[in-house]
Amino acid sequence: MKKKTKYYAYLVGSKQGIVNTWDECQSIVSGKQAKYKSFETKEEAQKWLDLGADYSIKRVATQKGIFFDAGTGGGQGVEINVTNENGDKLLVDFLDVNEKGHHLVKGNASNNYGELLACKYALEIAIKQNIKKVFGDSKLILDFWSKGYIKKSVGEETLNLASQVKKLRRKFEKQGGKLLYISGGSNPADLGFHRP
């Protein structure tokens, strides 16, 4: 299996750059007051530098859009997150959110239900703000559930939500919108609960 290429952005004083190996980055930043971080793409690395090499920015996106994710790793149940490309939390204005800006899904919801719910809110926001791209890292939601392809055994609540999302998706796509896949490592809404 081919090793995945990484990009290392660094900032030392006013000197900044992007290199392809950790060894090269380490030789530049070692022993100095420096900021550095690895990325999946060169564009993401450059955007992080352009945004001031701020460590509070966990992930950066190189395209404008609405991004969604769900996860269960916080220990309180399923949490959902919807952001813009800069990682700004978009649920805070109309849902109860925790200290991280994530909405905690009530009840005994599955992670997939959370992804579907986050997709619903992402579509609603995109339609309202006339944004043409919505990104998620769940292929199940993007390729099946949001299109209405879902097994009846998942339960009535999930089926009802899938029906709502399917209608929103049709409206969004009629207005020229697209639902697109993005890896968890590049998703600014990613909750960080994935195993590497």
Tab-separated table of N, CA, C and O in Angstrom, residues 96-175:
chain	number	residue	atom	x	y	z
A	96	ASP	N	-29.769	24.212	21.178
A	96	ASP	CA	-28.965	24.133	22.395
A	96	ASP	C	-27.651	23.456	22.045
A	96	ASP	O	-27.649	22.415	21.380
A	97	VAL	N	-26.543	24.051	22.484
A	97	VAL	CA	-25.232	23.481	22.203
A	97	VAL	C	-24.432	23.390	23.504
A	97	VAL	O	-24.699	24.117	24.459
A	98	ASN	N	-23.436	22.501	23.502
A	98	ASN	CA	-22.565	22.373	24.677
A	98	ASN	C	-21.429	23.396	24.585
A	98	ASN	O	-21.396	24.231	23.673
A	99	GLU	N	-20.491	23.304	25.525
A	99	GLU	CA	-19.386	24.269	25.580
A	99	GLU	C	-18.505	24.240	24.335
A	99	GLU	O	-17.788	25.196	24.050
A	100	LYS	N	-18.554	23.156	23.569
A	100	LYS	CA	-17.764	23.057	22.335
A	100	LYS	C	-18.535	23.562	21.115
A	100	LYS	O	-18.007	23.569	20.015
A	101	GLY	N	-19.780	23.954	21.324
A	101	GLY	CA	-20.607	24.405	20.208
A	101	GLY	C	-21.291	23.281	19.460
A	101	GLY	O	-21.830	23.477	18.380
A	102	HIS	N	-21.303	22.073	20.044
A	102	HIS	CA	-21.955	20.916	19.429
A	102	HIS	C	-23.330	20.709	20.046
A	102	HIS	O	-23.522	20.951	21.240
A	103	HIS	N	-24.256	20.226	19.250
A	103	HIS	CA	-25.598	19.906	19.742
A	103	HIS	C	-25.626	18.437	20.169
A	103	HIS	O	-25.192	17.561	19.425
A	104	LEU	N	-26.121	18.181	21.366
A	104	LEU	CA	-26.257	16.823	21.882
A	104	LEU	C	-27.628	16.301	21.477
A	104	LEU	O	-28.655	16.884	21.833
A	105	VAL	N	-27.651	15.191	20.722
A	105	VAL	CA	-28.902	14.592	20.259
A	105	VAL	C	-29.551	13.857	21.427
A	105	VAL	O	-28.908	13.028	22.072
A	106	LYS	N	-30.802	14.170	21.690
A	106	LYS	CA	-31.502	13.552	22.818
A	106	LYS	C	-31.903	12.115	22.485
A	106	LYS	O	-32.089	11.755	21.336
A	107	GLY	N	-32.041	11.305	23.531
A	107	GLY	CA	-32.497	9.932	23.352
A	107	GLY	C	-31.350	8.990	23.042
A	107	GLY	O	-30.174	9.328	23.172
A	108	ASN	N	-31.716	7.828	22.598
A	108	ASN	CA	-30.757	6.765	22.327
A	108	ASN	C	-30.445	6.714	20.827
A	108	ASN	O	-30.667	5.703	20.171
A	109	ALA	N	-29.964	7.807	20.272
A	109	ALA	CA	-29.713	7.910	18.832
A	109	ALA	C	-28.409	7.207	18.453
A	109	ALA	O	-27.469	7.142	19.234
A	110	SER	N	-28.374	6.710	17.228
A	110	SER	CA	-27.140	6.128	16.690
A	110	SER	C	-26.296	7.227	16.068
A	110	SER	O	-26.780	8.332	15.780
A	111	ASN	N	-25.028	6.930	15.832
A	111	ASN	CA	-24.156	7.895	15.165
A	111	ASN	C	-24.689	8.202	13.765
A	111	ASN	O	-24.649	9.356	13.325
A	112	ASN	N	-25.198	7.199	13.058
A	112	ASN	CA	-25.731	7.432	11.712
A	112	ASN	C	-26.942	8.358	11.747
A	112	ASN	O	-27.114	9.206	10.871
A	113	TYR	N	-27.784	8.225	12.767
A	113	TYR	CA	-28.912	9.146	12.933
A	113	TYR	C	-28.368	10.568	13.124
A	113	TYR	O	-28.886	11.527	12.545
A	114	GLY	N	-27.326	10.702	13.940
A	114	GLY	CA	-26.708	12.003	14.157
A	114	GLY	C	-26.164	12.604	12.873
A	114	GLY	O	-26.335	13.797	12.613
A	115	GLU	N	-25.518	11.791	12.058
A	115	GLU	CA	-25.006	12.279	10.760
A	115	GLU	C	-26.149	12.775	9.883
A	115	GLU	O	-26.043	13.815	9.232
A	116	LEU	N	-27.255	12.029	9.879
A	116	LEU	CA	-28.415	12.405	9.077
A	116	LEU	C	-29.036	13.701	9.590
A	116	LEU	O	-29.401	14.588	8.806
A	117	LEU	N	-29.129	13.850	10.909
A	117	LEU	CA	-29.662	15.068	11.500
A	117	LEU	C	-28.749	16.266	11.188
A	117	LEU	O	-29.227	17.351	10.835
A	118	ALA	N	-27.459	16.065	11.296
A	118	ALA	CA	-26.508	17.135	10.967
A	118	ALA	C	-26.616	17.513	9.492
A	118	ALA	O	-26.555	18.700	9.134
A	119	CYS	N	-26.818	16.524	8.630
A	119	CYS	CA	-27.001	16.783	7.198
A	119	CYS	C	-28.252	17.636	6.977
A	119	CYS	O	-28.243	18.576	6.174
A	120	LYS	N	-29.324	17.322	7.708
A	120	LYS	CA	-30.563	18.108	7.599
A	120	LYS	C	-30.302	19.580	7.921
A	120	LYS	O	-30.685	20.468	7.153
A	121	TYR	N	-29.641	19.830	9.044
A	121	TYR	CA	-29.368	21.224	9.418
A	121	TYR	C	-28.422	21.898	8.424
A	121	TYR	O	-28.600	23.078	8.095
A	122	ALA	N	-27.444	21.157	7.933
A	122	ALA	CA	-26.515	21.717	6.945
A	122	ALA	C	-27.263	22.121	5.678
A	122	ALA	O	-27.024	23.202	5.119
A	123	LEU	N	-28.191	21.272	5.224
A	123	LEU	CA	-28.979	21.593	4.031
A	123	LEU	C	-29.869	22.812	4.274
A	123	LEU	O	-29.963	23.695	3.405
A	124	GLU	N	-30.513	22.874	5.438
A	124	GLU	CA	-31.378	24.014	5.742
A	124	GLU	C	-30.580	25.320	5.729
A	124	GLU	O	-31.028	26.331	5.173
A	125	ILE	N	-29.401	25.295	6.323
A	125	ILE	CA	-28.558	26.498	6.361
A	125	ILE	C	-28.091	26.871	4.956
A	125	ILE	O	-28.129	28.043	4.572
A	126	ALA	N	-27.667	25.872	4.182
A	126	ALA	CA	-27.188	26.137	2.819
A	126	ALA	C	-28.295	26.738	1.956
A	126	ALA	O	-28.047	27.681	1.193
A	127	ILE	N	-29.507	26.209	2.080
A	127	ILE	CA	-30.630	26.738	1.306
A	127	ILE	C	-30.902	28.182	1.715
A	127	ILE	O	-31.047	29.065	0.856
A	128	LYS	N	-30.964	28.428	3.013
A	128	LYS	CA	-31.262	29.774	3.525
A	128	LYS	C	-30.195	30.784	3.112
A	128	LYS	O	-30.492	31.928	2.770
A	129	GLN	N	-28.912	30.367	3.135
A	129	GLN	CA	-27.812	31.282	2.823
A	129	GLN	C	-27.380	31.228	1.358
A	129	GLN	O	-26.409	31.856	0.977
A	130	ASN	N	-28.092	30.443	0.545
A	130	ASN	CA	-27.785	30.283	-0.879
A	130	ASN	C	-26.344	29.823	-1.110
A	130	ASN	O	-25.639	30.327	-1.978
A	131	ILE	N	-25.925	28.864	-0.310
A	131	ILE	CA	-24.597	28.261	-0.464
A	131	ILE	C	-24.773	26.970	-1.260
A	131	ILE	O	-25.684	26.193	-0.986
A	132	LYS	N	-23.909	26.740	-2.229
A	132	LYS	CA	-24.126	25.673	-3.203
A	132	LYS	C	-23.441	24.347	-2.894
A	132	LYS	O	-23.630	23.376	-3.616
A	133	LYS	N	-22.635	24.288	-1.817
A	133	LYS	CA	-21.949	23.033	-1.511
A	133	LYS	C	-22.123	22.674	-0.040
A	133	LYS	O	-21.924	23.516	0.835
A	134	VAL	N	-22.496	21.414	0.196
A	134	VAL	CA	-22.579	20.857	1.539
A	134	VAL	C	-21.667	19.637	1.564
A	134	VAL	O	-21.731	18.792	0.665
A	135	PHE	N	-20.812	19.555	2.583
A	135	PHE	CA	-19.824	18.485	2.689
A	135	PHE	C	-20.051	17.653	3.942
A	135	PHE	O	-20.330	18.195	5.010
A	136	GLY	N	-19.869	16.353	3.802
A	136	GLY	CA	-19.912	15.451	4.939
A	136	GLY	C	-18.935	14.315	4.735
A	136	GLY	O	-18.503	14.044	3.608
A	137	ASP	N	-18.597	13.621	5.829
A	137	ASP	CA	-17.641	12.516	5.709
A	137	ASP	C	-18.300	11.147	5.868
A	137	ASP	O	-17.618	10.146	6.044
A	138	SER	N	-19.640	11.093	5.792
A	138	SER	CA	-20.357	9.821	5.871
A	138	SER	C	-20.897	9.449	4.496
A	138	SER	O	-21.868	10.042	4.014
A	139	LYS	N	-20.299	8.447	3.868
A	139	LYS	CA	-20.767	8.000	2.552
A	139	LYS	C	-22.165	7.385	2.647
A	139	LYS	O	-22.950	7.492	1.711
A	140	LEU	N	-22.474	6.761	3.785
A	140	LEU	CA	-23.804	6.197	3.979
A	140	LEU	C	-24.865	7.291	3.861
A	140	LEU	O	-25.880	7.126	3.171
A	141	ILE	N	-24.637	8.419	4.496
A	141	ILE	CA	-25.602	9.518	4.463
A	141	ILE	C	-25.630	10.165	3.082
A	141	ILE	O	-26.697	10.396	2.520
A	142	LEU	N	-24.470	10.437	2.518
A	142	LEU	CA	-24.405	11.131	1.231
A	142	LEU	C	-24.945	10.287	0.079
A	142	LEU	O	-25.666	10.804	-0.777
A	143	ASP	N	-24.591	9.008	0.056
A	143	ASP	CA	-24.929	8.158	-1.091
A	143	ASP	C	-26.264	7.433	-0.957
A	143	ASP	O	-26.837	7.003	-1.961
A	144	PHE	N	-26.761	7.280	0.261
A	144	PHE	CA	-27.962	6.468	0.444
A	144	PHE	C	-29.068	7.172	1.242
A	144	PHE	O	-30.096	7.523	0.698
A	145	TRP	N	-28.848	7.379	2.534
A	145	TRP	CA	-29.940	7.839	3.394
A	145	TRP	C	-30.506	9.190	2.979
A	145	TRP	O	-31.709	9.406	3.040
A	146	SER	N	-29.666	10.120	2.557
A	146	SER	CA	-30.169	11.446	2.160
A	146	SER	C	-30.919	11.395	0.829
A	146	SER	O	-31.590	12.345	0.453
A	147	LYS	N	-30.825	10.272	0.126
A	147	LYS	CA	-31.564	10.065	-1.124
A	147	LYS	C	-32.814	9.219	-0.895
A	147	LYS	O	-33.538	8.902	-1.830
A	148	GLY	N	-33.015	8.801	0.354
A	148	GLY	CA	-34.177	7.977	0.679
A	148	GLY	C	-33.934	6.489	0.574
A	148	GLY	O	-34.859	5.697	0.756
A	149	TYR	N	-32.714	6.077	0.272
A	149	TYR	CA	-32.383	4.653	0.214
A	149	TYR	C	-31.990	4.196	1.615
A	149	TYR	O	-30.848	4.384	2.044
A	150	ILE	N	-32.961	3.623	2.328
A	150	ILE	CA	-32.746	3.274	3.727
A	150	ILE	C	-33.614	2.071	4.087
A	150	ILE	O	-34.761	1.973	3.643
A	151	LYS	N	-33.078	1.169	4.863
A	151	LYS	CA	-33.815	-0.027	5.275
A	151	LYS	C	-34.886	0.356	6.290
A	151	LYS	O	-34.652	1.166	7.191
A	152	LYS	N	-36.042	-0.256	6.169
A	152	LYS	CA	-37.148	0.018	7.085
A	152	LYS	C	-36.856	-0.429	8.509
A	152	LYS	O	-37.463	0.060	9.459
A	153	SER	N	-35.878	-1.294	8.685
A	153	SER	CA	-35.552	-1.826	10.012
A	153	SER	C	-34.848	-0.799	10.915
A	153	SER	O	-34.672	-1.062	12.097
A	154	VAL	N	-34.479	0.362	10.389
A	154	VAL	CA	-33.764	1.352	11.204
A	154	VAL	C	-34.668	2.043	12.218
A	154	VAL	O	-34.187	2.671	13.150
A	155	GLY	N	-35.954	1.946	12.053
A	155	GLY	CA	-36.889	2.567	12.995
A	155	GLY	C	-37.614	3.750	12.388
A	155	GLY	O	-37.115	4.415	11.480
A	156	GLU	N	-38.798	4.008	12.936
A	156	GLU	CA	-39.679	5.029	12.379
A	156	GLU	C	-39.093	6.440	12.461
A	156	GLU	O	-39.199	7.227	11.516
A	157	GLU	N	-38.451	6.763	13.579
A	157	GLU	CA	-37.885	8.105	13.741
A	157	GLU	C	-36.810	8.386	12.682
A	157	GLU	O	-36.774	9.463	12.080
A	158	THR	N	-35.951	7.405	12.428
A	158	THR	CA	-34.896	7.566	11.422
A	158	THR	C	-35.486	7.621	10.023
A	158	THR	O	-35.049	8.426	9.192
A	159	LEU	N	-36.514	6.808	9.754
A	159	LEU	CA	-37.182	6.836	8.449
A	159	LEU	C	-37.830	8.199	8.191
A	159	LEU	O	-37.733	8.742	7.087
A	160	ASN	N	-38.478	8.752	9.221
A	160	ASN	CA	-39.098	10.075	9.079
A	160	ASN	C	-38.057	11.152	8.806
A	160	ASN	O	-38.254	12.028	7.956
A	161	LEU	N	-36.935	11.088	9.525
A	161	LEU	CA	-35.862	12.054	9.311
A	161	LEU	C	-35.283	11.919	7.899
A	161	LEU	O	-35.038	12.911	7.216
A	162	ALA	N	-35.095	10.678	7.449
A	162	ALA	CA	-34.561	10.444	6.101
A	162	ALA	C	-35.501	11.021	5.045
A	162	ALA	O	-35.049	11.586	4.037
A	163	SER	N	-36.809	10.923	5.277
A	163	SER	CA	-37.784	11.478	4.341
A	163	SER	C	-37.659	13.007	4.282
A	163	SER	O	-37.693	13.608	3.202
A	164	GLN	N	-37.485	13.640	5.447
A	164	GLN	CA	-37.299	15.093	5.492
A	164	GLN	C	-36.024	15.515	4.756
A	164	GLN	O	-36.014	16.487	3.989
A	165	VAL	N	-34.939	14.769	4.998
A	165	VAL	CA	-33.648	15.097	4.382
A	165	VAL	C	-33.719	14.907	2.870
A	165	VAL	O	-33.179	15.719	2.109
A	166	LYS	N	-34.395	13.867	2.427
A	166	LYS	CA	-34.549	13.620	0.987
A	166	LYS	C	-35.240	14.813	0.314
A	166	LYS	O	-34.798	15.285	-0.742
A	167	LYS	N	-36.299	15.351	0.932
A	167	LYS	CA	-37.013	16.508	0.373
A	167	LYS	C	-36.114	17.744	0.356
A	167	LYS	O	-36.092	18.491	-0.628
A	168	LEU	N	-35.372	17.950	1.454
A	168	LEU	CA	-34.443	19.089	1.498
A	168	LEU	C	-33.361	18.950	0.436
A	168	LEU	O	-32.992	19.935	-0.217
A	169	ARG	N	-32.849	17.741	0.271
A	169	ARG	CA	-31.797	17.516	-0.726
A	169	ARG	C	-32.312	17.832	-2.123
A	169	ARG	O	-31.614	18.474	-2.912
A	170	ARG	N	-33.525	17.380	-2.442
A	170	ARG	CA	-34.101	17.669	-3.763
A	170	ARG	C	-34.216	19.179	-3.990
A	170	ARG	O	-33.877	19.690	-5.056
A	171	LYS	N	-34.705	19.899	-2.979
A	171	LYS	CA	-34.839	21.358	-3.084
A	171	LYS	C	-33.471	22.001	-3.279
A	171	LYS	O	-33.294	22.870	-4.139
A	172	PHE	N	-32.497	21.565	-2.486
A	172	PHE	CA	-31.132	22.077	-2.558
A	172	PHE	C	-30.530	21.837	-3.938
A	172	PHE	O	-29.939	22.742	-4.547
A	173	GLU	N	-30.700	20.632	-4.463
A	173	GLU	CA	-30.129	20.302	-5.777
A	173	GLU	C	-30.862	21.028	-6.906
A	173	GLU	O	-30.238	21.400	-7.902
A	174	LYS	N	-32.163	21.256	-6.763
A	174	LYS	CA	-32.905	22.018	-7.783
A	174	LYS	C	-32.398	23.455	-7.864
A	174	LYS	O	-32.494	24.100	-8.903
A	175	GLN	N	-31.854	23.948	-6.734
A	175	GLN	CA	-31.288	25.300	-6.706
A	175	GLN	C	-29.812	25.309	-7.107
A	175	GLN	O	-29.133	26.310	-6.959
